[in-house]
mmCIF file of C-alpha atoms in Angstrom:
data_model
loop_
_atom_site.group_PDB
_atom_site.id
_atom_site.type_symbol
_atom_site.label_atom_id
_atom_site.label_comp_id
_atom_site.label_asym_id
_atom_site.label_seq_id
_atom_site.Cartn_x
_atom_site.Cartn_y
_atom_site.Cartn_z
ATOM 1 C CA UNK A 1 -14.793 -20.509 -5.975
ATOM 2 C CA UNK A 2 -12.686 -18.724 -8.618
ATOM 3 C CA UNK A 3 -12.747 -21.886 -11.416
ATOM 4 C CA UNK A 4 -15.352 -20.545 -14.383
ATOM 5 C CA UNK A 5 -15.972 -17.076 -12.540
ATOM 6 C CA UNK A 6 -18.023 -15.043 -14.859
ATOM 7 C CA UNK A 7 -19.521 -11.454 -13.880
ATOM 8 C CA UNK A 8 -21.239 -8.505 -15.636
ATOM 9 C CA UNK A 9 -21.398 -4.627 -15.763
ATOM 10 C CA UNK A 10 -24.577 -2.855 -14.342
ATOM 11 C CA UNK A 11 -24.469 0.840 -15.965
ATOM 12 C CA UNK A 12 -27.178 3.064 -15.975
ATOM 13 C CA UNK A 13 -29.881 0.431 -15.122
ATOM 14 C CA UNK A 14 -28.359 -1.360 -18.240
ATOM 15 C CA UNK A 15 -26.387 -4.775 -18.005
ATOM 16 C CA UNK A 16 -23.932 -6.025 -20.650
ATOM 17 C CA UNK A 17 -23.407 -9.795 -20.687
ATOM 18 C CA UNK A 18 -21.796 -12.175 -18.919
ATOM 19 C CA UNK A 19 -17.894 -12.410 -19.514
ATOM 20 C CA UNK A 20 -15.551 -14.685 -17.768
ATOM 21 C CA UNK A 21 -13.199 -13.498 -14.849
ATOM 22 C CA UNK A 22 -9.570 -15.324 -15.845
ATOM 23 C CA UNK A 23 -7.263 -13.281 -12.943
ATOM 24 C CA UNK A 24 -7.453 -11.808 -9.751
ATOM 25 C CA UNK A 25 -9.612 -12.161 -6.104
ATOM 26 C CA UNK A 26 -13.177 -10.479 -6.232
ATOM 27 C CA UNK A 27 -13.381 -6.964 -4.413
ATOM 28 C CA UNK A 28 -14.524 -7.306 -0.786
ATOM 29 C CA UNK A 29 -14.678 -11.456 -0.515
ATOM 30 C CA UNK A 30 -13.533 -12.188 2.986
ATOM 31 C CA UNK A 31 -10.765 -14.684 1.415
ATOM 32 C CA UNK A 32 -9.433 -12.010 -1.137
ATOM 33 C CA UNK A 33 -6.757 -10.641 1.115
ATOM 34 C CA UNK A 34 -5.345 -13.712 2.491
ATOM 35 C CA UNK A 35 -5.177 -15.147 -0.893
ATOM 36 C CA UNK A 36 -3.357 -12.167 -2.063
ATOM 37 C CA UNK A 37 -1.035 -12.364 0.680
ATOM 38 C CA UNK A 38 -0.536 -16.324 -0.736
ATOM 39 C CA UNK A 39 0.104 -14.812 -4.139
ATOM 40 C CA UNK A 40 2.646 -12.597 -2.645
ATOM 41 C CA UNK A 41 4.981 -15.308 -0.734
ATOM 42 C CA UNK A 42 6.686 -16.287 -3.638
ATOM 43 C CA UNK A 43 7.665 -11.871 -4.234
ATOM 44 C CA UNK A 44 8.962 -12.361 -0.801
ATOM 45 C CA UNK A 45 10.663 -14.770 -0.023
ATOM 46 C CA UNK A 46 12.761 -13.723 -3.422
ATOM 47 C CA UNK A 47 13.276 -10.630 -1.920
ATOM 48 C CA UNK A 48 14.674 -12.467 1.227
ATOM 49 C CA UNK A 49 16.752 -14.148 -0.938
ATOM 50 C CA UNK A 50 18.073 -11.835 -3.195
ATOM 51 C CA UNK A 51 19.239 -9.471 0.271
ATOM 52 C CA UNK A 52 17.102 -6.741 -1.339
ATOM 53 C CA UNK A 53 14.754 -5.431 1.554
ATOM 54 C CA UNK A 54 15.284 -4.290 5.407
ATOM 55 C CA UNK A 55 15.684 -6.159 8.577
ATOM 56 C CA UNK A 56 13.903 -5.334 11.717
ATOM 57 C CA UNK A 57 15.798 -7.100 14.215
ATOM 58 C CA UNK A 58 16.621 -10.564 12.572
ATOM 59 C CA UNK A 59 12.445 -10.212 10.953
ATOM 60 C CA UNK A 60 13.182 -9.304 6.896
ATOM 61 C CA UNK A 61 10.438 -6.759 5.668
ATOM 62 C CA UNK A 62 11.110 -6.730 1.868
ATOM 63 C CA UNK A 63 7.404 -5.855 0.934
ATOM 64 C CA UNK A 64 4.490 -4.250 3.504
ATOM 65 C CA UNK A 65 1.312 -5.710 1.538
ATOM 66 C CA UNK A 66 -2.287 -6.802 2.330
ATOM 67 C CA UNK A 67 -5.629 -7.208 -0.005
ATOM 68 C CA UNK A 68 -4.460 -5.504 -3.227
ATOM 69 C CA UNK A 69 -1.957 -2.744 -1.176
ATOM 70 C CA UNK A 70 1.593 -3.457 -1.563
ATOM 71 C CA UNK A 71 4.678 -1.161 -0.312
ATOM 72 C CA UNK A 72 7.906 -2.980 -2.334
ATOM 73 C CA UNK A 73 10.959 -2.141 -0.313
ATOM 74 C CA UNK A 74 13.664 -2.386 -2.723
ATOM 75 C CA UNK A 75 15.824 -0.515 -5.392
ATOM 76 C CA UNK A 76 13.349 -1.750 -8.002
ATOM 77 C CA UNK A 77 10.145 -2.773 -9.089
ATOM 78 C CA UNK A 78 10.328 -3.959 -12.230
ATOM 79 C CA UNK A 79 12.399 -7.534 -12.064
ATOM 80 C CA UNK A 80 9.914 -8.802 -9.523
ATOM 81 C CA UNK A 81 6.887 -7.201 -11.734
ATOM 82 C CA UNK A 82 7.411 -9.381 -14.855
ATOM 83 C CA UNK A 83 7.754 -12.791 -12.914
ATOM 84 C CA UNK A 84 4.889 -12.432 -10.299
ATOM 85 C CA UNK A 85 2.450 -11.126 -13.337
ATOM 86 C CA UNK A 86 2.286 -7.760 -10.762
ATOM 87 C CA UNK A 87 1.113 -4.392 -12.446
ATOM 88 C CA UNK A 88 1.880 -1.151 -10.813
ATOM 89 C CA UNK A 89 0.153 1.894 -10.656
ATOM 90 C CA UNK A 90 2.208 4.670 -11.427
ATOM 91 C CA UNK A 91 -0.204 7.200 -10.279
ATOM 92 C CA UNK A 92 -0.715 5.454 -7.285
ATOM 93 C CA UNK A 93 3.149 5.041 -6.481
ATOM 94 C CA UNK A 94 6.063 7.314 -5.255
ATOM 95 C CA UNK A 95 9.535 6.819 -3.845
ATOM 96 C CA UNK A 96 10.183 7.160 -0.316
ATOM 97 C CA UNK A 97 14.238 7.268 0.507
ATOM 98 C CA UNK A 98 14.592 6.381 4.153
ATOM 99 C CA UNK A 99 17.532 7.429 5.838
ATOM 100 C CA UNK A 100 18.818 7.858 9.637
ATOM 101 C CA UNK A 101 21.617 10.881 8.099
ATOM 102 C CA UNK A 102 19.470 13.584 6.464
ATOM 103 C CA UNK A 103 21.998 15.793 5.885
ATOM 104 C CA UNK A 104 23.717 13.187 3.967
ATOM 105 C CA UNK A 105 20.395 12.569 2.556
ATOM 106 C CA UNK A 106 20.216 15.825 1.169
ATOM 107 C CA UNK A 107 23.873 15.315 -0.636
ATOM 108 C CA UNK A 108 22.668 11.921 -2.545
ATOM 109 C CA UNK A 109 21.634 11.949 -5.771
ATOM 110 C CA UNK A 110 18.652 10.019 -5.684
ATOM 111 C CA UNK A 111 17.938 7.192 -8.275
ATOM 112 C CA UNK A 112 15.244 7.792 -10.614
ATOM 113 C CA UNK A 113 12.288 4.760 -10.324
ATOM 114 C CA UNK A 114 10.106 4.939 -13.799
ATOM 115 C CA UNK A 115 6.526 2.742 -14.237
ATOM 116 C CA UNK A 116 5.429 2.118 -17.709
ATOM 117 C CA UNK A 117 7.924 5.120 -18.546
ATOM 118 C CA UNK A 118 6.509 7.654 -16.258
ATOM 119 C CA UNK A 119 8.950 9.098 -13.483
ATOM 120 C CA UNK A 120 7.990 8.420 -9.937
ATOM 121 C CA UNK A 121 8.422 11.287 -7.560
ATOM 122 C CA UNK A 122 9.998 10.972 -4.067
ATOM 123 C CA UNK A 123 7.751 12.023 -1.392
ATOM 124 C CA UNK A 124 8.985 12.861 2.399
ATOM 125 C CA UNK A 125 5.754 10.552 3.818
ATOM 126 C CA UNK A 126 3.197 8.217 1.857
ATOM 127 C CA UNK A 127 0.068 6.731 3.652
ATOM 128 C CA UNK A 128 0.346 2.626 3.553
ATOM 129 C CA UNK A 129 -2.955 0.713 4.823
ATOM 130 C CA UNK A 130 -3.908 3.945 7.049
ATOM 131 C CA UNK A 131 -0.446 4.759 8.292
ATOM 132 C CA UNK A 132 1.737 7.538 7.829
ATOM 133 C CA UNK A 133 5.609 6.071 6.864
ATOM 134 C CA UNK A 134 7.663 8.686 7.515
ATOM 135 C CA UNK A 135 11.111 9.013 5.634
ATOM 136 C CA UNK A 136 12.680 10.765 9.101
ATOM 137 C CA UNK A 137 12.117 7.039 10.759
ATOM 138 C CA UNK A 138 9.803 8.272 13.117
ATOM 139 C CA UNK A 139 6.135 8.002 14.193
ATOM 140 C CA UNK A 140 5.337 11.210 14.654
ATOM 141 C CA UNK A 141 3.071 12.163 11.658
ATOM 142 C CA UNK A 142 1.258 8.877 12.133
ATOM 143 C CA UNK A 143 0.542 9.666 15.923
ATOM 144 C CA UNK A 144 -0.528 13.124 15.307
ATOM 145 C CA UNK A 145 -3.077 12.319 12.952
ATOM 146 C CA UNK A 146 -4.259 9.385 14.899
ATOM 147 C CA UNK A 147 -4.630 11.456 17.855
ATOM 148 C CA UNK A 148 -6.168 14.166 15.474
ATOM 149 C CA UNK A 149 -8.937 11.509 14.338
ATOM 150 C CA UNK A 150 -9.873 10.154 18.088
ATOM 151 C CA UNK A 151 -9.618 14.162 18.518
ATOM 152 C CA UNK A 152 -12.614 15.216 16.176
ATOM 153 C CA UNK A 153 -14.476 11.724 16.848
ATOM 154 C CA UNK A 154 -14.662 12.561 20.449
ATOM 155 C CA UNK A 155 -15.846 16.250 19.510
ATOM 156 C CA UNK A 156 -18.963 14.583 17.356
ATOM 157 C CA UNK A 157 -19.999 12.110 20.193
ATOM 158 C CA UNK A 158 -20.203 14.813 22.587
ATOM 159 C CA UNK A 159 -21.718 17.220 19.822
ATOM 160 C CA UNK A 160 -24.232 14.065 19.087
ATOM 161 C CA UNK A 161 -24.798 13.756 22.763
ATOM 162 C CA UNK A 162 -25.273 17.020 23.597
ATOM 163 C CA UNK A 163 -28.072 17.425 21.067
ATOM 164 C CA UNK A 164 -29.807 14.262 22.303
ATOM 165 C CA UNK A 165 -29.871 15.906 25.655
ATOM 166 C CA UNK A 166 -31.345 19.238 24.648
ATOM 167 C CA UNK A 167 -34.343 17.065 22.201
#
């Protein structure tokens, strides 16, 4: 399925030729995630190795990926990077410091995290896969907006249904 893959650009009504595909999983195929997930073992089961990561219980969670999303949970991206081939997006990364003390938080000097020599900012919440991961360990943000989205979907059904009943 992914041996000689060749593909094309369509621009404008105009397409280029054929060129061949030598990396990754094609963009919405229903195996792509699960074969990026395959790809990914090796990343963590180094990070379970190495001691770099978090523990839930006795689980390890040293990376939070699926299809081409990952969140690396670790002090750094790049010796993983060069060995799994892995390129990261520095405009689509930040730094999320997760701690249980904030007022301790606030007297850390945080590390600095670069990508391709651009400084990644730390953020207080980052959306992963359609959830909110809060640095203050909670679910709260994530709730509220979920609750927030049934909210307004529930105000357009009975919007929707309301106007069906007055046609």
């Amino acid at each position: 399925m992914y041996t000689n893959n060749v593909a094309h650009v369509q621009w404008s009504g105009i397409v280029s030729r054929p060129f061949c595909v030598k990396n990754g999983v094609r963009q919405g195929g229903i195996i792509s995630p699960i074969l990026f997930c395959v790809y990914l073992d090796g990343l963590r089961l180094q990070l379970r190795n190495s001691g770099i990561g978090y523990y839930i219980g006795n689980f390890f969670v040293g990376a939070l990926a699926y299809a081409d999303d990952l969140a690396l949970l670790a002090p750094s991206a790049s010796a993983y990077a060069k060995q799994f081939s892995i390129v990261f997006n520095a405009a689509k990364s930040a730094s999320l410091l997760v701690t249980s003390n904030k007022s301790q938080e606030r007297r850390m000097t945080k590390p600095e995290f670069f990508i391709g020599g651009k400084l990644i900012h730390f953020v207080n919440e980052y959306a992963h896969l359609g959830h909110i991961i809060s640095d203050c360990m909670d679910d709260k943000h994530d709730i509220l907006y979920r609750r927030n989205m049934l909210c307004g979907r529930l105000i357009m059904y009975c919007v929707s249904s309301a106007s069906n009943i007055l046609q």
